Amino acid sequence: MKTKLHIVLLWALVLAATACSNPVGSLTLTASHEVDGTPLVTDALRYTNEAGNAYLVNEVQWFLSNLELEDYEGNRVMLTKTWYIDTNLPETQTLRVPEIPAASYRILRFTFGLCDADNLSGAFGNPPESNMFWPDELGGGYHYMKLNGKYRNADSLLAPLAIHLGRGQNADLTAFYDNSFTVELPIELDVYDHRDYSLGLVMNLNQWFRTPHVYDFNTFGSAIMQNQQAQTLLKENGFDTFHINHP
Amino acid sequence: MKHLATIGLLVLLALTACQPQPEDTYRPTPYELPTPLFFPSQNNIPADNPMTEEGVALGDQLFHEANGCAQCHKREYSYEGGPGATLEHLGTTHTMLPLINLAWNTTGLGWQSQIPTLEDMVYAAYTDPLEINMDTAEVVQSLRQSDTYPELFRKAFGTDEITFVRVEKAIAQYVRSLVFANSKFDRYLRGEEQLSQDELNGYRLFITENGADCFHCHGGGSNALFTTHLRYNNGLDAQPEGTFKAPTLRNIALTAPYMHDGRFRTLDEVIDFYSEGVQYSDDISPLMHHVMEGGVHLTPIEKQQLKAFLNTLTDDELH
């Protein structure tokens, strides 16, 4: 009889706990890329950065991690540990979170790239993520981003453009630096009933090359994986590269 | 009443006798495809062609038939044709690609990824006028007349009815079983053997952007296939013919001639090309970071070191 009572009490506790955290909505996040307000068109030489470099983009492939919402009380809800986004693969551009607790959320927060604790070589066994690997000799883990394209150089030739961000190194490859950074975006998301809510996460490519540093492709050239100065400038430019699109 | 029970028992026995006996039941043995260290967990085994010991054995036999795939795809050359397999010799429009570790190729086969699956590749190879060039009906007819094949097909597929689709499936299973991951470099990764200083220096060149910058297309590190299986324009010509698949560099020392047209006869020629022979074109891959300088510009010693590393990718299992 005593055991039965315990079981009933346990069930009551479970039900009460479930009722308190009852998810009421779902969330669909869509990642997109633009250049100063215009949706990205790949393979077309139609963009100019702040330094005046004409450029085209073939593909943008990148990771964000520790994506979370924060409500007005400071409560945080983890949406996903990692999200790989690839302009060649439409299926990677949408993330659906099936359960979101009811709350008024004011911040969307994520790490651009993978922070050191999560950036482990071999963590992704399969393509496309595995093709983002960052050599152990250069610090290991994965590229945070590959932005591949071409730019018209000082000789008016289309030179390779490879904005490859990841762990940095010193000159003799004996010390490594975490170049990931946290992005916080203000949002107005009131989740209060059983429906699918949506948010758009937009990367404005020209912002990578604008503020606070004007980044000139002719200065840094095509290969920057081993150029911590370039990595630092792009990291410092990266904070305001993203904005939210409320559909 | 007693007679009735006896008759019932006899009828039951007669009915049971008509049922297939356990030994006739089609029960192939599942084939355990190994997944070596740092290989992907996802493979391209189709749901309608699971690998079985019997299917792989049948594919092995078909592959090595006198008029089959092994005429050109030789084990000692990583299932390529060897140094003599030039376009002039083969009469084909492209050189061969190695048939190893293809269970993990999920982006199509052939230099231009034009063949969706290994099953399709078997059909293409048999029917291409420049390759085996046989009528599939003739292939099937010939196998049906064999003393041994009907039984092998029955073991592999549960029926001795031979069709070309089953030929495709069996050979595809065999090719998927060609897994090679026991080179000196693999043993280094597993902590079983040390690389020489030259080999280590060569690996560092391979895996760094300011070195030979090979890894974006050819993997390495945690991409142990040594290829992305994607296509690139690598700057062979100023007027490029298009993009071509980056082949695996496993066993690369055995797979001359090199490039889709076999233009390079030795690894030294390949390294010289990437060092100072890369041709600019508007369509060159953005991953060819050093094209504006004509290549990565390795010193003679660095070229030797890079070659020393590439030689560590030769698999002992092929000998």
Coordinates of C-alpha atoms in Angstrom, one line a residue:
Chain A
M1 CA 0.0 0.0 0.0
K2 CA 2.9 2.3 0.9
T3 CA 4.6 1.5 -2.4
K4 CA 1.4 2.3 -4.3
L5 CA 1.2 5.7 -2.5
H6 CA 4.8 6.4 -3.5
I7 CA 4.1 5.7 -7.1
V8 CA 1.0 8.0 -7.1
L9 CA 3.0 10.7 -5.5
L10 CA 5.8 10.3 -8.0
W11 CA 3.4 10.5 -10.9
A12 CA 1.8 13.6 -9.4
L13 CA 5.3 15.2 -9.2
V14 CA 6.1 14.2 -12.8
L15 CA 2.8 15.6 -14.0
A16 CA 3.3 18.8 -12.1
A17 CA 6.8 19.3 -13.5
T18 CA 5.6 18.6 -17.0
A19 CA 2.8 21.1 -16.6
C20 CA 5.2 23.8 -15.4
S21 CA 7.5 23.4 -18.5
N22 CA 4.9 22.6 -21.0
P23 CA 6.2 23.7 -24.4
V24 CA 3.7 25.7 -26.2
G25 CA 5.2 26.6 -29.5
S26 CA 7.7 25.6 -32.1
L27 CA 10.3 27.8 -33.9
T28 CA 11.6 27.9 -37.4
L29 CA 14.8 29.8 -37.9
T30 CA 15.9 30.6 -41.5
A31 CA 19.4 31.6 -42.3
S32 CA 20.0 33.8 -45.3
H33 CA 22.7 36.0 -46.8
E34 CA 22.5 39.4 -48.3
V35 CA 24.7 42.2 -49.5
D36 CA 23.6 45.5 -48.1
G37 CA 19.9 44.7 -48.2
T38 CA 19.8 42.7 -51.4
P39 CA 19.6 38.9 -51.2
L40 CA 22.9 37.2 -52.2
V41 CA 23.1 36.1 -55.8
T42 CA 26.0 33.7 -56.1
D43 CA 28.5 33.5 -59.1
A44 CA 27.7 37.1 -60.2
L45 CA 30.3 39.9 -60.1
R46 CA 28.0 42.5 -58.8
Y47 CA 29.2 43.4 -55.3
T48 CA 31.6 46.1 -54.1
N49 CA 33.0 46.2 -50.6
E50 CA 33.9 49.3 -48.5
A51 CA 37.5 49.3 -49.9
G52 CA 36.1 49.4 -53.4
N53 CA 36.9 45.8 -54.3
A54 CA 34.5 44.3 -56.9
Y55 CA 33.7 40.8 -55.9
L56 CA 31.5 37.7 -56.5
V57 CA 30.6 35.0 -54.1
N58 CA 30.5 31.3 -55.1
E59 CA 29.4 29.9 -51.7
V60 CA 29.2 30.7 -48.0
Q61 CA 29.6 27.8 -45.6
W62 CA 29.7 28.4 -41.9
F63 CA 29.0 27.2 -38.4
L64 CA 27.2 28.8 -35.6
S65 CA 27.0 27.2 -32.2
N66 CA 25.3 27.5 -28.8
L67 CA 22.3 29.1 -30.3
E68 CA 19.9 30.2 -27.6
L69 CA 17.0 32.5 -26.7
E70 CA 16.9 34.7 -23.6
D71 CA 13.7 36.0 -22.2
Y72 CA 13.1 39.2 -20.2
E73 CA 13.8 37.4 -16.9
G74 CA 17.2 36.2 -18.1
N75 CA 16.1 32.6 -18.6
R76 CA 17.9 30.9 -21.5
V77 CA 16.6 28.2 -23.9
M78 CA 19.2 26.3 -25.9
L79 CA 18.0 25.9 -29.5
T80 CA 20.9 23.9 -30.9
K81 CA 24.4 23.1 -30.0
T82 CA 25.7 23.5 -33.6
W83 CA 24.2 24.6 -36.9
Y84 CA 26.0 24.2 -40.3
I85 CA 24.7 26.6 -43.0
D86 CA 25.7 26.2 -46.6
T87 CA 24.5 28.3 -49.6
N88 CA 24.8 25.3 -51.8
L89 CA 22.5 23.2 -49.6
P90 CA 19.0 24.7 -49.1
E91 CA 18.2 22.0 -46.5
T92 CA 20.9 23.5 -44.2
Q93 CA 19.4 26.9 -44.2
T94 CA 16.4 26.1 -42.0
L95 CA 16.4 25.0 -38.4
R96 CA 13.2 23.8 -36.8
V97 CA 13.0 23.7 -33.0
P98 CA 10.0 21.6 -32.1
E99 CA 9.4 22.9 -28.5
I100 CA 9.8 26.4 -27.2
P101 CA 8.5 27.3 -23.7
A102 CA 6.1 30.1 -23.4
A103 CA 7.9 33.4 -22.7
S104 CA 8.7 36.8 -24.1
Y105 CA 12.2 36.5 -25.6
R106 CA 14.3 39.5 -26.2
I107 CA 17.7 38.1 -27.3
L108 CA 18.9 35.6 -29.8
R109 CA 22.5 34.7 -28.9
F110 CA 25.0 32.4 -30.7
T111 CA 28.7 31.8 -31.1
F112 CA 29.9 32.6 -34.6
G113 CA 32.0 29.5 -35.5
L114 CA 32.8 27.0 -32.8
C115 CA 34.3 28.1 -29.5
D116 CA 37.5 26.2 -28.4
A117 CA 35.6 23.9 -26.0
D118 CA 33.4 22.7 -28.9
N119 CA 35.9 22.9 -31.7
L120 CA 37.3 19.3 -31.7
S121 CA 38.9 17.6 -34.6
G122 CA 37.0 14.6 -35.8
A123 CA 33.7 15.8 -34.2
F124 CA 31.9 15.8 -37.6
G125 CA 32.4 12.5 -39.4
N126 CA 30.4 13.1 -42.5
P127 CA 30.3 15.7 -45.3
P128 CA 29.4 18.5 -45.7
E129 CA 30.5 19.4 -42.2
S130 CA 33.6 17.1 -42.3
N131 CA 34.8 19.1 -45.4
M132 CA 35.1 22.1 -43.1
F133 CA 38.0 20.6 -41.1
W134 CA 40.8 22.9 -40.0
P135 CA 44.2 21.2 -40.0
D136 CA 45.5 20.3 -36.6
E137 CA 48.8 21.9 -37.5
L138 CA 46.9 25.2 -37.7
G139 CA 45.0 24.7 -34.5
G140 CA 42.6 21.9 -35.5
G141 CA 38.8 21.7 -35.3
Y142 CA 36.8 23.2 -38.2
H143 CA 36.6 26.3 -40.3
Y144 CA 34.2 28.7 -38.8
M145 CA 33.4 30.0 -42.2
K146 CA 34.5 29.5 -45.8
L147 CA 33.4 32.4 -48.0
N148 CA 34.6 31.5 -51.4
G149 CA 34.5 33.7 -54.5
K150 CA 36.6 36.0 -56.6
Y151 CA 37.6 39.6 -56.6
R152 CA 38.9 41.9 -59.2
N153 CA 42.5 42.7 -58.2
A154 CA 44.8 45.6 -58.9
D155 CA 45.6 44.0 -62.3
S156 CA 41.9 43.7 -63.1
L157 CA 42.1 40.0 -63.0
L158 CA 39.6 37.8 -61.1
A159 CA 41.7 36.6 -58.2
P160 CA 40.5 33.9 -55.7
L161 CA 38.8 35.2 -52.6
A162 CA 38.8 32.8 -49.7
I163 CA 37.6 34.3 -46.4
H164 CA 38.4 31.3 -44.3
L165 CA 38.0 31.9 -40.6
G166 CA 39.0 29.6 -37.8
R167 CA 41.5 29.1 -35.1
G168 CA 44.5 31.5 -35.4
Q169 CA 48.1 30.7 -34.8
N170 CA 51.4 32.5 -34.2
A171 CA 54.1 32.5 -36.9
D172 CA 55.8 29.2 -35.9
L173 CA 52.5 27.4 -35.3
T174 CA 53.1 26.8 -31.6
A175 CA 50.3 29.0 -30.1
F176 CA 46.7 29.0 -31.2
Y177 CA 43.9 31.5 -30.7
D178 CA 40.2 31.2 -30.4
N179 CA 38.8 33.5 -33.0
S180 CA 35.1 32.6 -32.5
F181 CA 32.9 35.3 -31.0
T182 CA 29.5 35.8 -29.5
V183 CA 26.7 37.5 -31.3
E184 CA 23.7 39.0 -29.5
L185 CA 20.8 40.1 -31.5
P186 CA 17.7 41.9 -30.0
I187 CA 14.4 40.2 -30.9
E188 CA 10.8 40.6 -30.1
L189 CA 9.4 37.0 -29.8
D190 CA 6.4 36.4 -27.7
V191 CA 5.7 32.7 -27.5
Y192 CA 2.3 32.1 -25.9
D193 CA 0.3 29.5 -27.9
H194 CA 0.6 26.3 -29.8
R195 CA 1.9 27.5 -33.2
D196 CA 5.1 27.7 -35.2
Y197 CA 6.9 31.0 -34.7
S198 CA 9.6 32.1 -37.1
L199 CA 12.7 34.2 -37.2
G200 CA 15.1 35.0 -39.9
L201 CA 18.9 35.3 -39.3
V202 CA 20.6 37.4 -41.9
M203 CA 24.3 37.7 -42.7
N204 CA 25.2 40.9 -44.5
L205 CA 28.4 40.0 -46.3
N206 CA 29.6 43.5 -46.8
Q207 CA 29.6 44.1 -43.1
W208 CA 32.6 41.7 -42.8
F209 CA 34.6 44.2 -44.7
R210 CA 33.3 47.5 -43.3
T211 CA 33.4 48.4 -39.6
P212 CA 35.4 49.1 -37.6
H213 CA 38.1 48.1 -40.2
V214 CA 38.0 48.6 -43.9
Y215 CA 39.2 45.2 -45.2
D216 CA 40.9 45.4 -48.6
F217 CA 41.1 42.2 -50.5
N218 CA 44.3 43.4 -52.2
T219 CA 46.0 43.8 -48.9
F220 CA 45.3 40.4 -47.5
G221 CA 45.1 38.4 -50.7
S222 CA 43.5 34.9 -51.1
A223 CA 45.0 32.9 -48.3
I224 CA 44.3 34.1 -44.7
M225 CA 44.2 30.9 -42.6
Q226 CA 47.7 31.6 -41.4
N227 CA 47.2 35.3 -41.1
Q228 CA 46.1 36.2 -37.6
Q229 CA 46.1 39.9 -38.4
A230 CA 43.4 39.3 -41.1
Q231 CA 41.5 36.9 -38.8
T232 CA 41.5 39.5 -36.0
L233 CA 40.2 42.3 -38.3
L234 CA 37.4 40.1 -39.6
K235 CA 36.5 38.9 -36.1
E236 CA 36.2 42.5 -35.0
N237 CA 34.2 43.3 -38.0
G238 CA 32.0 40.3 -37.5
F239 CA 29.9 41.4 -34.5
D240 CA 27.5 43.6 -36.5
T241 CA 27.4 41.3 -39.6
F242 CA 24.2 39.7 -38.5
H243 CA 20.7 41.0 -38.0
I244 CA 17.2 39.5 -37.4
N245 CA 14.5 39.5 -40.0
H246 CA 11.0 39.2 -38.4
P247 CA 8.8 37.7 -41.1
Chain B
M1 CA -11.3 -43.4 -34.5
K2 CA -7.7 -44.7 -34.3
H3 CA -7.5 -45.0 -38.1
L4 CA -8.8 -41.4 -38.4
A5 CA -6.0 -40.1 -36.2
T6 CA -3.4 -42.0 -38.2
I7 CA -4.7 -40.7 -41.5
G8 CA -4.7 -37.1 -40.1
L9 CA -1.1 -37.5 -39.0
L10 CA -0.1 -38.8 -42.5
V11 CA -1.9 -35.9 -44.2
L12 CA -0.1 -33.5 -41.9
L13 CA 3.3 -35.1 -42.7
A14 CA 2.5 -34.9 -46.4
L15 CA 1.7 -31.2 -46.1
T16 CA 4.8 -30.5 -44.1
A17 CA 6.9 -32.3 -46.7
C18 CA 5.7 -29.8 -49.3
Q19 CA 7.0 -26.8 -47.3
P20 CA 10.5 -25.5 -48.1
Q21 CA 13.1 -27.1 -45.8
P22 CA 15.2 -24.8 -43.6
E23 CA 18.3 -25.4 -45.6
D24 CA 16.5 -24.0 -48.7
T25 CA 15.7 -20.7 -47.0
Y26 CA 17.5 -17.7 -48.5
R27 CA 19.6 -16.6 -45.6
P28 CA 22.7 -14.6 -46.8
T29 CA 25.3 -13.6 -44.3
P30 CA 25.4 -9.8 -43.7
Y31 CA 28.7 -8.3 -44.7
E32 CA 30.3 -6.1 -42.1
L33 CA 31.8 -3.1 -43.8
P34 CA 34.7 -1.9 -41.6
T35 CA 34.8 1.9 -40.9
P36 CA 38.5 2.8 -40.4
L37 CA 39.6 5.7 -38.2
F38 CA 38.4 9.1 -39.4
F39 CA 36.3 7.6 -42.2
P40 CA 32.7 8.9 -42.4
S41 CA 29.9 6.9 -40.8
Q42 CA 27.6 7.5 -43.7
N43 CA 28.1 5.4 -46.7
N44 CA 26.3 4.9 -50.1
I45 CA 25.0 1.3 -49.6
P46 CA 21.5 1.4 -51.2
A47 CA 18.5 0.0 -49.3
D48 CA 17.8 -2.4 -52.2
N49 CA 21.4 -3.7 -52.3
P50 CA 22.6 -4.5 -48.8
M51 CA 26.1 -6.0 -48.7
T52 CA 26.3 -9.8 -48.0
E53 CA 29.2 -12.2 -47.9
E54 CA 27.6 -14.1 -50.8
G55 CA 27.0 -10.9 -52.8
V56 CA 30.6 -9.7 -52.4
A57 CA 32.0 -13.1 -53.3
L58 CA 29.8 -13.2 -56.4
G59 CA 30.9 -9.7 -57.3
D60 CA 34.5 -10.6 -56.7
Q61 CA 34.2 -13.5 -59.2
L62 CA 32.4 -11.3 -61.8
F63 CA 34.9 -8.5 -61.4
H64 CA 37.7 -10.9 -62.2
E65 CA 36.1 -12.6 -65.1
A66 CA 38.3 -12.7 -68.2
N67 CA 36.3 -10.0 -69.9
G68 CA 35.4 -8.1 -66.7
C69 CA 36.5 -5.1 -64.8
A70 CA 39.9 -6.5 -63.7
Q71 CA 41.2 -6.4 -67.2
C72 CA 41.9 -2.7 -66.6
H73 CA 41.4 -2.1 -62.8
K74 CA 44.3 -3.9 -61.3
R75 CA 44.7 -4.4 -57.6
E76 CA 48.5 -3.6 -57.6
Y77 CA 47.6 -0.2 -59.0
S78 CA 44.9 0.6 -56.5
Y79 CA 42.4 -0.8 -59.0
E80 CA 43.6 1.6 -61.7
G81 CA 45.4 0.7 -64.8
G82 CA 49.0 1.4 -63.9
P83 CA 51.6 3.6 -65.5
G84 CA 50.8 2.3 -69.0
A85 CA 47.2 3.2 -68.9
T86 CA 47.5 6.4 -70.8
L87 CA 44.7 7.8 -73.0
E88 CA 46.7 6.7 -76.1
H89 CA 46.9 3.1 -74.8
L90 CA 43.3 2.9 -73.4
G91 CA 41.7 4.8 -76.3
T92 CA 39.3 6.4 -73.8
T93 CA 38.5 10.0 -73.2
H94 CA 39.7 10.0 -69.6
T95 CA 42.0 8.0 -67.4
M96 CA 40.8 5.6 -64.7
L97 CA 40.0 6.6 -61.1
P98 CA 40.9 4.2 -58.3
L99 CA 38.2 1.9 -57.1
I100 CA 39.0 2.1 -53.4
N101 CA 37.0 3.4 -50.5
L102 CA 34.1 4.2 -52.8
A103 CA 31.5 3.1 -50.3
W104 CA 32.0 6.6 -48.8
N105 CA 31.6 8.5 -52.1
T106 CA 28.2 10.1 -51.9
T107 CA 28.7 12.7 -54.7
G108 CA 28.6 10.6 -57.9
L109 CA 31.3 8.7 -59.7
G110 CA 33.6 9.5 -62.6
W111 CA 35.8 12.5 -63.2
Q112 CA 32.7 14.7 -63.6
S113 CA 30.6 12.9 -61.0
Q114 CA 28.3 12.0 -63.9
I115 CA 27.4 8.5 -62.7
P116 CA 25.1 8.5 -59.7
T117 CA 25.8 5.1 -58.1
L118 CA 28.2 2.2 -58.2
E119 CA 25.5 0.0 -59.7
D120 CA 25.1 2.6 -62.5
M121 CA 28.9 2.5 -63.0
V122 CA 28.9 -1.2 -63.6
Y123 CA 26.3 -0.7 -66.3
A124 CA 28.2 2.2 -67.8
A125 CA 31.5 0.2 -67.9
Y126 CA 30.0 -2.9 -69.5
T127 CA 28.1 -1.0 -72.2
D128 CA 30.6 1.8 -73.0
P129 CA 32.1 1.2 -76.5
L130 CA 35.4 2.4 -75.2
E131 CA 35.4 0.2 -72.1
I132 CA 34.1 -3.4 -71.8
N133 CA 31.7 -2.9 -74.7
M134 CA 29.3 -5.8 -74.2
D135 CA 25.6 -6.2 -74.7
T136 CA 24.1 -6.8 -71.3
A137 CA 21.8 -9.6 -72.7
E138 CA 24.9 -11.4 -73.9
V139 CA 26.5 -11.1 -70.5
V140 CA 23.5 -12.6 -68.8
Q141 CA 23.2 -15.3 -71.4
S142 CA 26.8 -16.3 -71.0
L143 CA 26.4 -16.4 -67.2
R144 CA 23.3 -18.5 -67.4
Q145 CA 25.2 -21.1 -69.4
S146 CA 27.9 -21.4 -66.8
D147 CA 28.1 -24.4 -64.5
T148 CA 28.8 -22.3 -61.4
Y149 CA 27.1 -18.9 -61.7
P150 CA 23.5 -19.9 -61.2
E151 CA 24.4 -21.4 -57.8
L152 CA 26.4 -18.3 -56.8
F153 CA 23.5 -16.0 -57.8
R154 CA 21.1 -18.2 -55.8
K155 CA 23.3 -17.9 -52.7
A156 CA 23.7 -14.1 -53.2
F157 CA 20.1 -13.2 -54.2
G158 CA 18.0 -16.2 -53.3
T159 CA 17.3 -17.1 -56.9
D160 CA 19.3 -18.6 -59.6
E161 CA 17.6 -16.3 -62.2
I162 CA 20.5 -14.2 -63.5
T163 CA 19.7 -10.6 -64.5
F164 CA 22.0 -7.8 -65.4
V165 CA 20.6 -5.8 -62.5
R166 CA 21.9 -8.5 -60.2
V167 CA 25.3 -8.4 -62.0
E168 CA 25.4 -4.7 -61.3
K169 CA 24.4 -5.2 -57.6
A170 CA 27.0 -8.0 -57.0
I171 CA 29.9 -6.1 -58.6
A172 CA 28.9 -2.9 -56.7
Q173 CA 28.9 -4.8 -53.5
Y174 CA 32.4 -6.1 -54.2
V175 CA 33.7 -2.6 -55.1
R176 CA 32.2 -1.3 -51.8
S177 CA 34.2 -3.9 -50.0
L178 CA 37.5 -2.6 -51.3
V179 CA 38.5 -0.7 -48.2
F180 CA 42.1 0.5 -47.8
A181 CA 43.3 2.2 -44.6
N182 CA 46.5 0.5 -43.7
S183 CA 49.2 2.7 -45.0
K184 CA 52.2 4.0 -43.1
F185 CA 50.3 7.2 -42.5
D186 CA 47.3 5.3 -41.0
R187 CA 49.7 3.5 -38.7
Y188 CA 51.1 6.9 -37.7
L189 CA 47.6 8.2 -37.0
R190 CA 47.0 5.1 -34.9
G191 CA 50.2 5.7 -33.0
E192 CA 51.7 2.5 -34.3
E193 CA 54.6 3.9 -36.4
Q194 CA 56.6 7.1 -36.6
L195 CA 57.0 9.1 -39.8
S196 CA 60.4 10.3 -40.7
Q197 CA 61.2 14.0 -40.4
D198 CA 61.0 14.4 -44.1
E199 CA 57.6 12.7 -44.2
L200 CA 56.4 14.9 -41.3
N201 CA 57.6 18.0 -43.0
G202 CA 55.9 16.9 -46.1
Y203 CA 52.6 16.4 -44.2
R204 CA 52.9 19.8 -42.7
L205 CA 53.3 21.2 -46.3
F206 CA 50.3 19.2 -47.4
I207 CA 48.1 20.5 -44.6
T208 CA 49.0 24.2 -44.5
E209 CA 47.7 27.0 -46.6
N210 CA 51.1 28.6 -46.8
G211 CA 52.7 25.3 -47.6
A212 CA 51.5 23.2 -50.5
D213 CA 47.8 23.9 -49.7
C214 CA 46.5 20.4 -50.8
F215 CA 44.0 19.8 -48.0
H216 CA 41.0 21.8 -49.1
C217 CA 40.4 19.4 -52.0
H218 CA 42.3 16.3 -50.9
G219 CA 41.4 16.1 -47.2
G220 CA 43.9 14.7 -44.7
G221 CA 43.7 15.1 -41.0
S222 CA 40.2 14.3 -40.0
N223 CA 39.2 13.6 -43.6
A224 CA 41.0 10.3 -43.9
L225 CA 39.5 9.5 -47.4
F226 CA 42.0 12.0 -48.7
T227 CA 39.4 13.5 -51.0
T228 CA 36.3 15.6 -50.6
H229 CA 34.9 13.7 -53.7
L230 CA 34.0 17.2 -55.0
R231 CA 34.9 18.7 -58.4
Y232 CA 37.3 21.6 -59.0
N233 CA 39.0 23.5 -61.7
N234 CA 42.6 23.1 -60.5
G235 CA 44.3 25.3 -63.1
L236 CA 45.5 22.7 -65.5
D237 CA 44.8 24.9 -68.6
A238 CA 44.2 28.5 -69.4
Q239 CA 41.2 27.4 -71.4
P240 CA 39.7 24.9 -68.9
E241 CA 37.6 22.0 -70.0
G242 CA 35.5 22.2 -66.8
T243 CA 35.7 20.9 -63.3
F244 CA 37.0 17.4 -62.4
K245 CA 36.7 15.3 -59.3
A246 CA 39.6 15.5 -56.8
P247 CA 40.7 11.8 -56.6
T248 CA 41.7 10.2 -53.4
L249 CA 45.4 10.5 -52.8
R250 CA 45.5 7.2 -51.0
N251 CA 47.9 5.0 -53.0
I252 CA 48.7 8.0 -55.2
A253 CA 52.2 6.6 -55.8
L254 CA 50.6 3.7 -57.7
T255 CA 48.1 5.5 -59.8
A256 CA 50.1 7.2 -62.5
P257 CA 49.4 8.7 -65.0
Y258 CA 47.8 11.6 -63.3
M259 CA 44.9 14.0 -63.9
H260 CA 41.8 13.2 -65.9
D261 CA 43.8 13.1 -69.2
G262 CA 46.9 11.4 -67.8
R263 CA 49.1 14.3 -68.8
F264 CA 51.6 13.8 -65.9
R265 CA 53.5 10.5 -65.9
T266 CA 55.1 10.9 -62.4
L267 CA 54.4 12.4 -59.0
D268 CA 57.3 14.8 -59.5
E269 CA 55.6 16.2 -62.6
V270 CA 52.4 16.7 -60.5
I271 CA 54.2 18.4 -57.7
D272 CA 56.0 20.7 -60.2
F273 CA 52.7 21.6 -61.7
Y274 CA 51.2 22.7 -58.4
S275 CA 54.4 24.4 -57.4
E276 CA 54.9 26.6 -60.5
G277 CA 52.6 25.5 -63.4
V278 CA 49.1 26.5 -62.3
Q279 CA 47.3 28.3 -65.1
Y280 CA 45.1 31.2 -64.5
S281 CA 41.5 31.4 -65.8
D282 CA 38.4 33.2 -64.7
D283 CA 36.9 29.9 -63.8
I284 CA 39.6 28.6 -61.6
S285 CA 38.5 27.3 -58.2
P286 CA 38.8 29.9 -55.5
L287 CA 40.5 27.3 -53.4
M288 CA 43.5 27.6 -55.8
H289 CA 44.7 30.4 -53.6
H290 CA 48.2 30.7 -55.1
V291 CA 47.2 30.8 -58.8
M292 CA 48.1 34.5 -59.2
E293 CA 51.7 33.5 -58.4
G294 CA 51.5 30.4 -60.7
G295 CA 51.4 28.0 -57.8
V296 CA 52.7 27.4 -54.3
H297 CA 56.4 27.7 -55.1
L298 CA 58.0 24.9 -53.2
T299 CA 61.8 24.6 -52.9
P300 CA 63.4 21.4 -54.2
I301 CA 63.7 20.1 -50.7
E302 CA 60.1 20.8 -50.0
K303 CA 59.1 19.0 -53.1
Q304 CA 61.0 15.9 -51.9
Q305 CA 59.4 16.2 -48.5
L306 CA 55.9 16.4 -50.0
K307 CA 56.6 13.4 -52.2
A308 CA 57.9 11.5 -49.2
F309 CA 54.7 12.2 -47.4
L310 CA 52.5 11.2 -50.4
N311 CA 54.4 7.9 -50.5
T312 CA 53.3 7.2 -46.9
L313 CA 49.7 6.9 -48.3
T314 CA 50.5 3.6 -50.1
D315 CA 48.6 0.8 -48.6
D316 CA 50.4 -2.4 -47.5
E317 CA 47.3 -4.4 -48.2
L318 CA 47.8 -4.0 -51.9
H319 CA 51.1 -5.9 -51.9

